[in-house]
């Protein structure tokens, strides 16, 4: 069976269906909230929406990142990190660094007490953090296998709405939108936390802009 | 009246008996009724709360509806664009005319990977295709990783809801299913937390060793070639990230034009389905990424009757569905009969318009009974995030069916309609009929309702009440109060 045949047949069927019952050109009304980003996200709302979905929102000063992270890790545990996480985040904890040249194995990730990453941006309306495998985030498996994810969000990374987030994201990157720890409602529609993703999600909301970078969001 | 004959879909799209017979059987299952009733009542309230939070909800619905209509109008060019962009980023695109072809394509890819076990993310399209059964017959095990699909699979059961396929089971039943069929499980309580953890242990071993995964897709973005999977548990992320090879099956109607169009659907879908502001995990990817995730990506585009639905200018709105299941949760019929009564993997209001259009409504086809599985209350239309006018399409499909059956022997309904037409064609006969009708007031109760009529009236009153006719007709009242004065 020539694969090109199937493509031609399906497209021909669609063309024929549309020719049989032509459509009018469609104008899409965009009257929903599409306000552009104002430059400062609602941090209070973000902390609230994160907490409402059973993730922990912790507001810290930039100088307290390492101490806060250390307080979240049990003694003797090590944390997995992407290769470009700043050293001043992990002062005081044992780390295993995931490098392109020497990626951490699944078994190593499974044994990590936690994984620490930054994020691409965060959304106040829904308590969502977005990873795009960019700076301080690493590859996707890093935030999936360990049972505890600690995510550092700088206050200038927070936008207010979902449309503002989509305006700022790069669709060619692998994107993961995370809103709370994993959950299911499959048993009697009762929500149960922590099925396959990290069962604990800590969001460190740092007052102040991302150091050493221009504000990413000028949409 | 439809004259276009498209190619119908195949697979798990119809039951063996018409809905009234299946429903009567299912209604006797009081455990299921309690489970489904409780679950749908709970989620209904939550959905209303989630929607009430959005001051621009109606504007979002309007945009969602128009985006889907625009997509259908430009479907060939959008699918072409999607394919080009997936291929440009290292993916492979396959086209499947029907379920059989899709199953064969996937089997071929899995064989070429040299494995006999795959992991699956929940996908309605693969349920429709009967993929798991096909793979099993070829000696390939397909492990469902979505908790509800796992429950259905281990219980050798059929899904009954498009979002929560095991909604017809309560915790005690699920515990039994796990105890009897899940390897490595001994003692379990029926606490949902404990059950979920048992599933986590069992599946984690599978995830960490799987070589091939099969997923569905909630959306496929034409502009960028990106696929989107919306989920809660993390099994999606596991399957989309850890194995070497990923196969994604997507119905051709799931394409959206631009990346930013997702800003509409990613607000409509979570609030309408699980009644949350946002679901826990949404994954989006384009092609393959060296050093991160699967190194081989295959997209299978599935027709299986969708192009036939597209030919019906009224019915094709059924293709706008984003599979949120809000209509199921709000439907008084679904709440009582559950999903199995519909016979198709797509039950409830959306199933009642989509299943018969995918398969056709031939003579004797059980799916021809589905458009009648409704009181036309309209709750589904109110709940639908993309404003599919389900009641209108139900009536349209009923009319189609009547037209198609017109040349066959007259049914009781046909004879009754002919008799009524005869009476109404003459003013004298109509007046006589009205007077005769008033005589039925004698069988009405004190509340002016008639609940039992002799045959053939009993066929109506078996499941419906009739309001008693008023004591006098309009003409009698006019004559009494205005004499022979004309209007």
XYZ file of C-alpha atoms in Angstrom:
706
model
C 0.000 0.000 0.000
C 1.588 3.231 -1.119
C 1.463 5.751 1.751
C 1.042 8.588 -0.730
C -2.277 7.035 -1.784
C -3.766 7.414 1.691
C -2.773 11.063 1.856
C -4.240 11.792 -1.558
C -7.452 9.933 -0.769
C -8.033 11.644 2.580
C -7.370 15.109 1.180
C -9.609 14.386 -1.804
C -12.401 13.233 0.510
C -12.106 16.449 2.510
C -12.076 18.620 -0.621
C -15.095 16.800 -1.943
C -17.000 17.141 1.334
C -16.326 20.872 1.450
C -17.292 21.286 -2.208
C -20.573 19.495 -1.508
C -21.427 21.874 1.329
C -19.295 24.996 1.053
C -18.468 26.994 4.155
C -18.604 30.723 4.627
C -15.307 32.429 5.476
C -15.111 32.685 9.246
C -14.250 35.788 11.225
C -12.957 34.843 14.694
C -14.157 37.286 17.367
C -11.381 38.009 19.857
C -13.319 39.809 22.569
C -11.947 37.738 25.441
C -9.316 39.206 27.765
C -6.366 39.783 25.491
C -4.727 42.644 27.333
C -1.006 42.748 26.685
C 1.350 42.179 29.592
C 1.618 45.307 31.736
C 5.209 44.665 32.735
C 4.467 43.491 36.275
C 2.613 40.305 37.088
C 0.276 39.925 40.068
C 2.542 38.116 42.521
C -0.083 37.874 45.264
C -2.453 36.138 42.916
C 0.281 33.823 41.684
C 1.170 32.772 45.235
C -2.511 32.158 45.945
C -3.270 30.112 42.816
C -0.131 28.020 43.294
C -1.134 27.234 46.864
C -4.712 26.396 45.887
C -3.533 23.478 43.812
C -1.514 21.980 46.619
C 1.864 23.211 45.496
C 3.770 25.248 48.065
C 4.484 28.873 47.269
C 7.391 30.296 49.268
C 8.354 33.963 48.849
C 12.049 34.567 49.309
C 14.649 37.258 48.768
C 17.308 36.517 46.152
C 19.934 36.055 48.851
C 17.896 33.363 50.622
C 17.439 30.935 47.732
C 20.134 28.482 48.795
C 19.118 28.452 52.452
C 15.462 27.896 51.572
C 16.292 25.062 49.208
C 18.579 23.458 51.768
C 15.745 23.544 54.312
C 13.519 21.582 51.917
C 15.957 18.733 51.337
C 16.249 15.902 53.882
C 19.691 15.340 55.353
C 21.761 13.010 53.230
C 19.699 13.533 50.114
C 21.149 14.867 46.890
C 19.470 17.083 44.325
C 19.587 16.745 40.575
C 20.193 19.962 38.684
C 20.588 21.101 35.081
C 24.146 22.120 34.220
C 23.413 25.860 34.151
C 21.736 26.293 37.536
C 23.658 29.035 39.411
C 25.928 27.840 42.200
C 24.375 30.271 44.645
C 21.116 28.299 44.466
C 22.666 25.024 45.577
C 25.079 26.176 48.245
C 24.643 23.768 51.141
C 23.124 20.790 49.311
C 24.747 17.841 47.565
C 24.120 17.986 43.847
C 24.281 15.692 40.846
C 24.565 17.717 37.698
C 22.946 16.608 34.451
C 25.287 17.391 31.559
C 24.970 16.829 27.812
C 28.277 14.968 27.934
C 27.221 12.920 30.971
C 23.445 12.826 31.391
C 22.059 11.426 34.637
C 20.544 7.971 34.247
C 16.919 7.194 35.032
C 18.065 5.268 38.104
C 20.049 8.248 39.361
C 17.089 10.559 38.784
C 14.859 8.077 40.595
C 17.136 8.247 43.642
C 17.397 12.025 43.747
C 15.675 13.633 46.739
C 14.618 16.503 44.526
C 15.306 18.378 41.301
C 15.902 22.130 41.164
C 15.180 24.223 38.109
C 14.230 27.703 37.049
C 11.422 28.283 34.590
C 10.577 30.132 31.369
C 7.627 32.004 32.835
C 4.722 31.662 35.257
C 1.012 32.555 35.044
C -0.771 34.248 37.943
C -4.362 33.470 36.855
C -3.847 29.727 37.032
C -0.760 29.136 39.229
C 1.096 27.647 36.261
C 4.860 27.435 35.757
C 6.134 26.825 32.234
C 9.343 24.988 31.413
C 10.826 25.244 27.926
C 14.103 23.326 28.328
C 15.854 26.681 28.281
C 18.209 28.312 30.745
C 18.350 26.696 34.224
C 15.724 24.147 33.225
C 17.447 21.242 31.537
C 15.832 18.425 29.580
C 12.283 17.234 30.277
C 13.020 13.977 32.093
C 14.818 15.914 34.849
C 11.618 17.357 36.276
C 9.615 14.215 35.731
C 11.362 11.318 37.426
C 12.353 12.721 40.853
C 9.534 12.843 43.407
C 10.119 16.446 44.475
C 10.458 19.452 42.164
C 11.704 22.799 43.464
C 11.170 25.566 40.941
C 12.682 29.036 41.238
C 10.480 31.769 39.763
C 11.694 35.364 39.638
C 9.046 38.033 40.054
C 9.728 39.447 36.586
C 8.903 36.051 35.079
C 5.276 36.193 36.209
C 2.574 37.200 33.698
C -1.106 37.549 34.533
C -3.074 35.612 31.907
C -2.905 32.584 29.650
C -2.989 34.684 26.443
C -0.002 36.697 27.739
C 1.841 33.431 28.325
C 1.178 32.132 24.817
C 2.316 35.433 23.349
C 5.678 35.027 25.101
C 6.369 31.307 24.590
C 8.473 29.813 21.793
C 6.451 26.988 20.219
C 9.465 25.271 18.684
C 10.826 24.442 22.145
C 9.528 21.477 24.155
C 7.042 23.072 26.546
C 5.703 21.710 29.817
C 2.976 23.608 31.641
C 2.867 22.590 35.300
C -0.019 23.559 37.585
C 0.377 21.833 40.918
C 1.655 18.338 41.608
C 0.298 15.406 39.638
C -3.275 14.379 40.375
C -6.114 12.204 39.220
C -9.887 12.296 39.636
C -10.458 8.914 38.069
C -11.716 7.195 41.218
C -15.232 8.439 41.942
C -14.164 11.887 40.736
C -12.275 12.303 44.044
C -9.069 14.222 43.457
C -5.981 12.306 44.575
C -2.574 13.931 44.429
C 0.700 12.497 43.251
C 0.288 9.754 40.718
C 3.196 9.829 38.269
C 4.801 13.207 38.285
C 6.590 14.707 41.294
C 4.321 14.387 44.297
C 5.756 17.521 45.887
C 6.098 20.815 44.084
C 7.723 23.796 45.824
C 7.668 27.135 44.041
C 10.199 29.687 45.293
C 8.921 33.114 44.303
C 11.945 35.404 44.389
C 11.373 39.132 44.847
C 13.354 40.812 42.117
C 14.345 40.293 38.502
C 16.308 37.394 37.111
C 19.946 38.298 37.753
C 22.270 38.839 34.817
C 19.537 38.775 32.162
C 17.351 41.368 30.497
C 13.718 41.144 31.434
C 12.485 38.376 29.156
C 8.985 39.583 28.794
C 8.339 42.740 26.894
C 5.242 41.675 25.004
C -31.788 15.737 2.764
C -28.304 14.380 2.411
C -27.233 12.998 -0.951
C -23.466 13.027 -0.357
C -22.101 9.607 0.511
C -18.825 9.794 2.361
C -16.781 6.824 3.499
C -17.995 5.758 6.957
C -15.740 5.061 9.916
C -15.198 1.674 11.522
C -14.164 0.387 14.899
C -15.765 0.693 18.335
C -18.399 3.109 17.151
C -21.665 1.260 17.639
C -23.359 -1.132 20.010
C -25.236 -4.298 19.171
C -28.730 -3.183 20.080
C -30.591 0.115 19.769
C -30.341 2.563 22.637
C -33.796 1.935 24.218
C -33.000 -1.751 24.677
C -29.463 -1.129 25.932
C -30.694 1.628 28.239
C -33.343 -0.578 29.802
C -30.656 -3.130 30.589
C -28.245 -0.555 32.006
C -30.919 1.131 34.121
C -31.241 -2.070 36.131
C -27.633 -1.661 37.303
C -28.295 0.361 40.429
C -24.624 0.380 41.463
C -23.623 1.991 38.178
C -26.471 4.499 38.472
C -25.327 5.479 41.941
C -21.694 5.794 40.822
C -22.431 7.810 37.691
C -25.074 9.938 39.405
C -22.738 10.869 42.251
C -19.795 11.600 39.968
C -21.690 13.742 37.479
C -23.480 15.702 40.208
C -20.131 16.519 41.814
C -18.408 17.645 38.643
C -21.415 19.699 37.498
C -21.165 21.940 40.530
C -17.399 22.260 40.177
C -17.628 23.181 36.516
C -20.068 25.973 37.233
C -17.700 27.376 39.846
C -14.712 27.193 37.511
C -16.632 28.895 34.703
C -18.053 31.595 36.989
C -14.480 32.707 37.696
C -14.038 33.771 34.060
C -15.680 37.119 33.326
C -14.957 36.574 29.620
C -16.290 33.003 29.418
C -18.889 33.724 26.735
C -16.313 35.581 24.634
C -13.976 32.614 24.929
C -16.769 30.273 23.813
C -17.504 32.482 20.824
C -13.839 32.518 19.838
C -13.512 28.758 20.336
C -16.570 28.060 18.202
C -15.373 30.334 15.391
C -11.846 28.913 15.485
C -13.212 25.420 15.010
C -15.501 26.518 12.169
C -12.551 28.266 10.526
C -10.455 25.112 10.924
C -13.064 22.939 9.214
C -13.428 25.452 6.390
C -9.681 25.370 5.725
C -8.964 21.786 6.729
C -6.970 20.654 3.666
C -4.521 23.555 3.771
C -4.124 23.330 7.561
C -3.369 19.597 7.492
C -0.860 20.215 4.734
C 0.819 22.944 6.795
C 0.856 20.730 9.898
C 2.527 17.910 7.984
C 5.195 20.163 6.503
C 6.106 21.603 9.884
C 6.241 18.245 11.665
C 8.512 16.839 8.970
C 10.710 19.938 9.000
C 11.422 19.305 12.694
C 12.324 15.656 12.283
C 8.969 13.888 12.602
C 7.275 11.414 10.233
C 3.664 11.878 9.169
C 1.386 8.981 8.162
C -2.173 9.234 6.828
C -4.812 6.631 7.669
C -8.032 6.365 5.670
C -9.666 4.244 8.353
C -9.102 2.492 11.661
C -7.699 -0.657 10.052
C -5.069 1.261 8.146
C -4.100 3.228 11.265
C -3.755 0.019 13.276
C -1.562 -1.482 10.579
C 0.672 1.579 10.350
C 1.236 1.541 14.111
C 1.878 -2.193 14.215
C 4.475 -1.772 11.498
C 6.319 0.931 13.390
C 6.279 -1.029 16.660
C 7.575 -4.156 14.915
C 10.367 -2.162 13.321
C 11.411 -1.076 16.830
C 11.785 -4.722 17.795
C 9.641 -4.595 20.924
C 6.535 -6.513 22.004
C 5.248 -4.163 24.687
C 4.270 -0.535 24.403
C 2.930 2.035 26.849
C -0.094 4.117 26.001
C -1.378 7.506 26.985
C -5.145 7.737 26.992
C -6.439 8.382 23.503
C -10.077 8.310 22.397
C -8.940 7.874 18.812
C -7.116 4.642 19.654
C -10.166 3.427 21.591
C -12.229 4.121 18.509
C -9.748 2.170 16.378
C -9.588 -0.776 18.738
C -5.792 -0.437 18.659
C -5.102 -2.461 21.797
C -7.095 -5.435 20.541
C -5.378 -5.259 17.158
C -1.910 -5.137 18.740
C -2.742 -7.963 21.103
C -3.730 -10.132 18.148
C -0.304 -9.379 16.694
C 1.462 -10.406 19.903
C 2.145 -6.868 21.107
C 1.031 -5.879 24.630
C -0.304 -2.347 25.006
C -0.205 -1.175 28.635
C -2.644 1.621 29.406
C -1.034 4.130 31.765
C -3.960 6.448 32.440
C -5.407 5.281 35.764
C -8.983 4.979 34.522
C -7.967 3.243 31.296
C -5.838 0.884 33.384
C -8.862 0.107 35.541
C -10.914 -0.603 32.417
C -8.125 -2.704 30.898
C -7.440 -4.788 34.006
C -11.179 -5.229 34.542
C -11.566 -6.430 30.919
C -14.285 -3.848 30.624
C -15.320 -1.095 28.206
C -14.907 2.634 28.811
C -18.115 4.498 29.623
C -17.070 8.154 29.602
C -14.711 10.075 27.365
C -12.760 11.722 30.175
C -13.219 9.435 33.156
C -13.636 6.041 31.479
C -14.082 4.133 34.767
C -16.734 6.471 36.166
C -19.124 3.523 36.354
C -16.897 1.877 38.967
C -16.700 2.778 42.626
C -13.674 2.375 44.870
C -14.636 -1.053 46.165
C -14.969 -2.420 42.638
C -11.647 -0.860 41.631
C -9.960 -2.435 44.623
C -11.226 -5.850 43.553
C -10.033 -5.320 39.996
C -6.527 -4.385 41.208
C -6.353 -7.226 43.698
C -7.309 -9.795 41.113
C -5.497 -8.505 38.049
C -2.576 -6.243 38.963
C 0.707 -8.155 39.313
C 2.540 -7.585 42.588
C -0.480 -6.403 44.584
C -1.571 -8.222 47.738
C -3.355 -6.184 50.312
C -5.221 -3.031 49.407
C -7.787 -0.828 51.039
C -10.312 0.922 48.835
C -9.047 4.381 49.718
C -8.558 6.247 46.431
C -5.106 7.411 47.582
C -3.986 3.831 48.231
C -5.388 2.657 44.910
C -3.636 5.443 43.028
C -0.323 4.576 44.723
C -0.687 0.918 43.754
C -1.113 2.024 40.147
C 1.915 4.298 40.474
C 4.176 1.450 41.615
C 2.989 -0.911 38.910
C 3.244 1.593 36.090
C 6.505 3.223 37.127
C 8.345 0.018 36.284
C 6.722 0.069 32.845
C 7.519 3.713 32.147
C 11.140 3.510 33.063
C 11.755 0.609 30.684
C 9.418 1.305 27.763
C 10.889 1.731 24.287
C 7.755 2.771 22.405
C 4.807 4.897 23.456
C 1.508 5.614 21.708
C -0.407 8.757 22.530
C -3.289 10.802 21.228
C -3.269 14.560 20.802
C -5.659 17.192 22.080
C -4.485 19.694 19.462
C -2.055 19.849 16.534
C -0.865 23.316 15.589
C -0.607 23.815 11.826
C 1.542 26.948 12.036
C 4.360 25.278 13.959
C 3.846 21.503 13.735
C 3.399 21.305 17.509
C 1.360 18.621 19.231
C -0.382 19.145 22.570
C -1.299 16.596 25.247
C -3.419 17.791 28.189
C -3.394 15.539 31.291
C -3.400 15.334 35.086
C -1.446 12.359 36.299
C 1.945 12.627 34.667
C 1.627 9.390 32.702
C 1.461 11.539 29.564
C 4.761 13.223 30.367
C 6.266 9.814 31.141
C 5.203 8.356 27.804
C 6.024 11.459 25.782
C 9.507 11.880 27.277
C 11.124 8.595 28.330
C 10.764 6.110 25.438
C 12.950 6.188 22.345
C 10.011 6.149 19.895
C 6.744 8.083 20.134
C 3.682 7.486 17.944
C 0.883 10.038 18.186
C -2.547 9.380 16.682
C -4.636 12.431 15.913
C -8.072 12.781 14.314
C -7.859 15.136 11.348
C -10.341 17.489 12.983
C -8.012 18.248 15.902
C -5.755 20.628 13.972
C -5.790 24.300 15.038
C -4.445 27.085 12.843
C -1.973 28.992 15.033
C -0.006 28.509 18.235
C -1.635 31.499 19.902
C -5.079 29.994 19.193
C -4.244 27.627 22.054
C -4.757 30.568 24.428
C -8.502 30.077 23.857
C -8.665 26.300 24.103
C -6.321 26.070 27.095
C -8.821 28.185 29.012
C -11.942 26.401 27.751
C -10.748 22.824 28.142
C -9.518 22.558 31.761
C -12.503 24.445 33.174
C -14.996 22.397 31.179
C -13.456 18.968 31.740
C -11.982 18.635 35.226
C -13.376 21.997 36.397
C -9.930 23.421 37.186
C -8.283 26.682 36.226
C -5.577 24.596 34.597
C -4.861 20.880 34.525
C -1.656 19.693 36.218
C 0.399 18.915 33.097
C 0.265 20.054 29.494
C 3.029 18.916 27.159
C 3.763 20.527 23.811
C 6.434 19.378 21.411
C 7.473 19.750 17.780
C 9.306 16.919 16.040
C 12.334 15.581 17.939
C 14.947 17.182 20.195
C 18.480 15.722 20.277
C 19.309 14.609 23.795
C 15.814 15.259 25.142
C 12.902 12.901 24.744
C 12.053 10.478 21.929
C 14.460 10.441 19.014
C 11.852 9.064 16.641
C 8.429 10.706 16.303
C 5.519 9.502 14.156
C 2.241 11.374 13.686
C -0.678 9.303 12.383
C -3.505 11.424 10.950
C -6.815 9.552 11.193
C -9.861 10.032 8.940
C -12.143 7.089 9.758
C -15.408 8.795 8.808
C -14.548 12.351 9.767
C -14.421 13.522 6.160
C -17.943 12.143 5.697
C -19.194 14.183 8.673
C -17.638 17.276 7.103
C -20.051 17.048 4.166
C -23.115 17.799 6.319
C -23.372 21.576 6.759
C -25.399 21.214 9.963
C -23.925 18.041 11.399
C -20.264 18.898 10.879
C -20.197 21.079 13.988
C -19.857 17.741 15.813
C -16.246 17.795 14.615
C -15.630 20.899 16.736
C -15.670 18.784 19.887
C -12.616 19.182 22.134
C -13.539 16.084 24.171
C -14.110 17.888 27.454
C -17.161 15.759 28.425
C -19.093 18.669 29.935
C -22.131 17.579 27.919
C -22.007 14.054 29.367
C -21.866 15.368 32.904
C -24.879 17.607 32.442
C -27.131 15.212 30.488
C -30.121 13.759 32.384
C -30.155 10.738 30.068
C -26.436 9.939 30.417
C -26.619 10.377 34.173
C -29.128 7.547 34.378
C -28.031 5.132 31.683
C -24.250 5.578 31.843
C -22.019 5.337 28.781
C -22.303 1.650 27.899
C -25.920 2.081 26.776
C -24.746 4.123 23.779
C -22.605 1.293 22.441
C -19.919 3.595 21.067
C -16.689 4.869 22.663
C -18.305 8.288 22.219
C -21.389 8.286 24.469
C -23.624 11.017 25.830
C -24.846 14.020 23.865
C -21.732 14.388 21.713
C -21.772 10.661 21.071
C -25.408 10.837 20.006
C -24.479 13.209 17.177
C -20.950 12.065 16.381
C -21.268 8.267 16.416
C -24.192 8.096 13.927
C -22.453 10.551 11.606
C -19.170 8.646 11.677
C -20.848 5.320 10.935
C -23.920 6.428 9.003
C -27.510 5.697 10.064
C -28.371 2.782 7.803
C -31.553 0.765 8.171
C -31.394 -1.287 11.325
C -28.197 0.402 12.501
C -28.310 0.773 16.321
C -26.663 4.171 15.891
C -29.833 5.442 14.207
C -31.470 5.274 17.646
C -28.889 7.547 19.260
C -30.313 10.904 18.092
C -33.503 9.890 19.909
C -31.636 9.299 23.188
C -32.440 12.819 24.310
C -35.142 14.933 25.893
C -33.838 17.932 23.898
C -33.501 19.829 27.185
C -30.534 21.760 25.766
C -28.293 21.536 28.848
C -25.512 20.147 26.660
C -25.576 23.201 24.385
C -25.282 25.499 27.416
C -22.348 23.528 28.776
C -20.432 23.070 25.518
C -17.304 25.259 25.569
C -17.292 25.538 21.775
C -21.047 26.058 21.438
C -21.942 22.987 19.422
C -25.725 23.203 18.963
C -26.295 19.582 19.896
C -30.116 19.762 20.109
C -30.322 21.215 16.606
C -28.097 18.472 15.227
C -30.093 15.785 17.063
C -33.294 16.968 15.401
C -31.490 17.262 12.057
C -30.251 13.664 12.322
C -33.738 12.468 13.260
C -35.094 14.155 10.138
C -32.347 12.559 8.034
C -33.250 9.168 9.412
C -36.992 9.630 8.750
C -36.213 10.697 5.188
C -34.036 7.668 4.633
C -36.724 5.337 5.972
C -39.565 6.954 4.073
C -39.917 4.283 1.421
C -40.226 1.415 3.862
C -43.468 -0.025 5.299
C -45.271 2.589 7.384
C -44.650 2.391 11.094
C -47.226 3.264 13.719
C -45.781 6.773 13.837
C -46.157 7.147 10.103
C -49.817 6.034 10.213
C -50.563 8.352 13.125
C -49.062 11.276 11.202
C -51.106 10.413 8.113
C -54.298 10.213 10.207
C -53.577 13.557 11.837
C -52.905 15.120 8.437
C -56.249 13.815 7.146
C -58.097 15.312 10.135
C -56.325 18.663 9.868
C -56.910 19.123 6.135
C -60.607 19.915 6.683
C -62.011 22.556 9.093
C -65.087 20.407 9.796
C -63.059 17.253 10.492
C -60.645 19.263 12.656
C -63.500 20.696 14.754
C -64.926 17.213 15.236
C -61.537 15.858 16.239
C -61.107 18.639 18.784
C -64.453 17.868 20.371
C -63.577 14.177 20.540
C -60.238 14.947 22.140
C -61.919 16.766 25.001
C -63.488 13.457 25.999
C -60.068 12.240 27.131
C -60.267 14.638 30.056
C -62.085 11.889 31.907
C -58.824 9.903 32.256
C -56.812 12.830 33.559
C -55.917 13.026 37.244
C -56.746 15.993 39.488
C -53.449 17.573 38.417
C -54.652 17.676 34.794
C -52.115 15.071 33.691
C -52.829 11.875 31.785
C -50.368 9.187 32.829
C -51.941 6.087 31.255
C -53.633 5.568 27.924
C -54.748 2.347 26.266
C -52.783 1.093 23.267
C -51.575 2.646 21.011
C -51.540 5.663 23.333
C -49.723 3.529 25.901
C -46.586 3.626 23.743
C -46.438 7.323 24.535
C -47.577 7.288 28.157
C -45.261 4.393 29.102
C -42.500 6.959 29.559
C -44.216 10.344 29.283
C -47.117 12.185 30.866
C -49.554 14.144 28.684
C -51.282 17.296 29.810
C -55.079 16.894 29.639
C -56.774 18.895 26.865
C -58.518 22.019 28.169
C -62.265 21.897 28.863
C -63.064 23.819 25.701
C -61.234 24.472 22.440
C -60.368 27.989 21.303
C -63.222 27.914 18.792
C -65.736 26.777 21.413
C -64.556 29.538 23.780
C -64.801 32.110 20.983
C -68.297 31.016 20.046
C -69.349 31.130 23.697
C -67.937 34.597 24.390
C -68.078 36.346 21.017
C -70.865 34.596 19.174
C -70.298 34.558 15.428
C -68.112 37.677 15.433
C -65.045 37.276 13.270
C -61.518 38.149 14.304
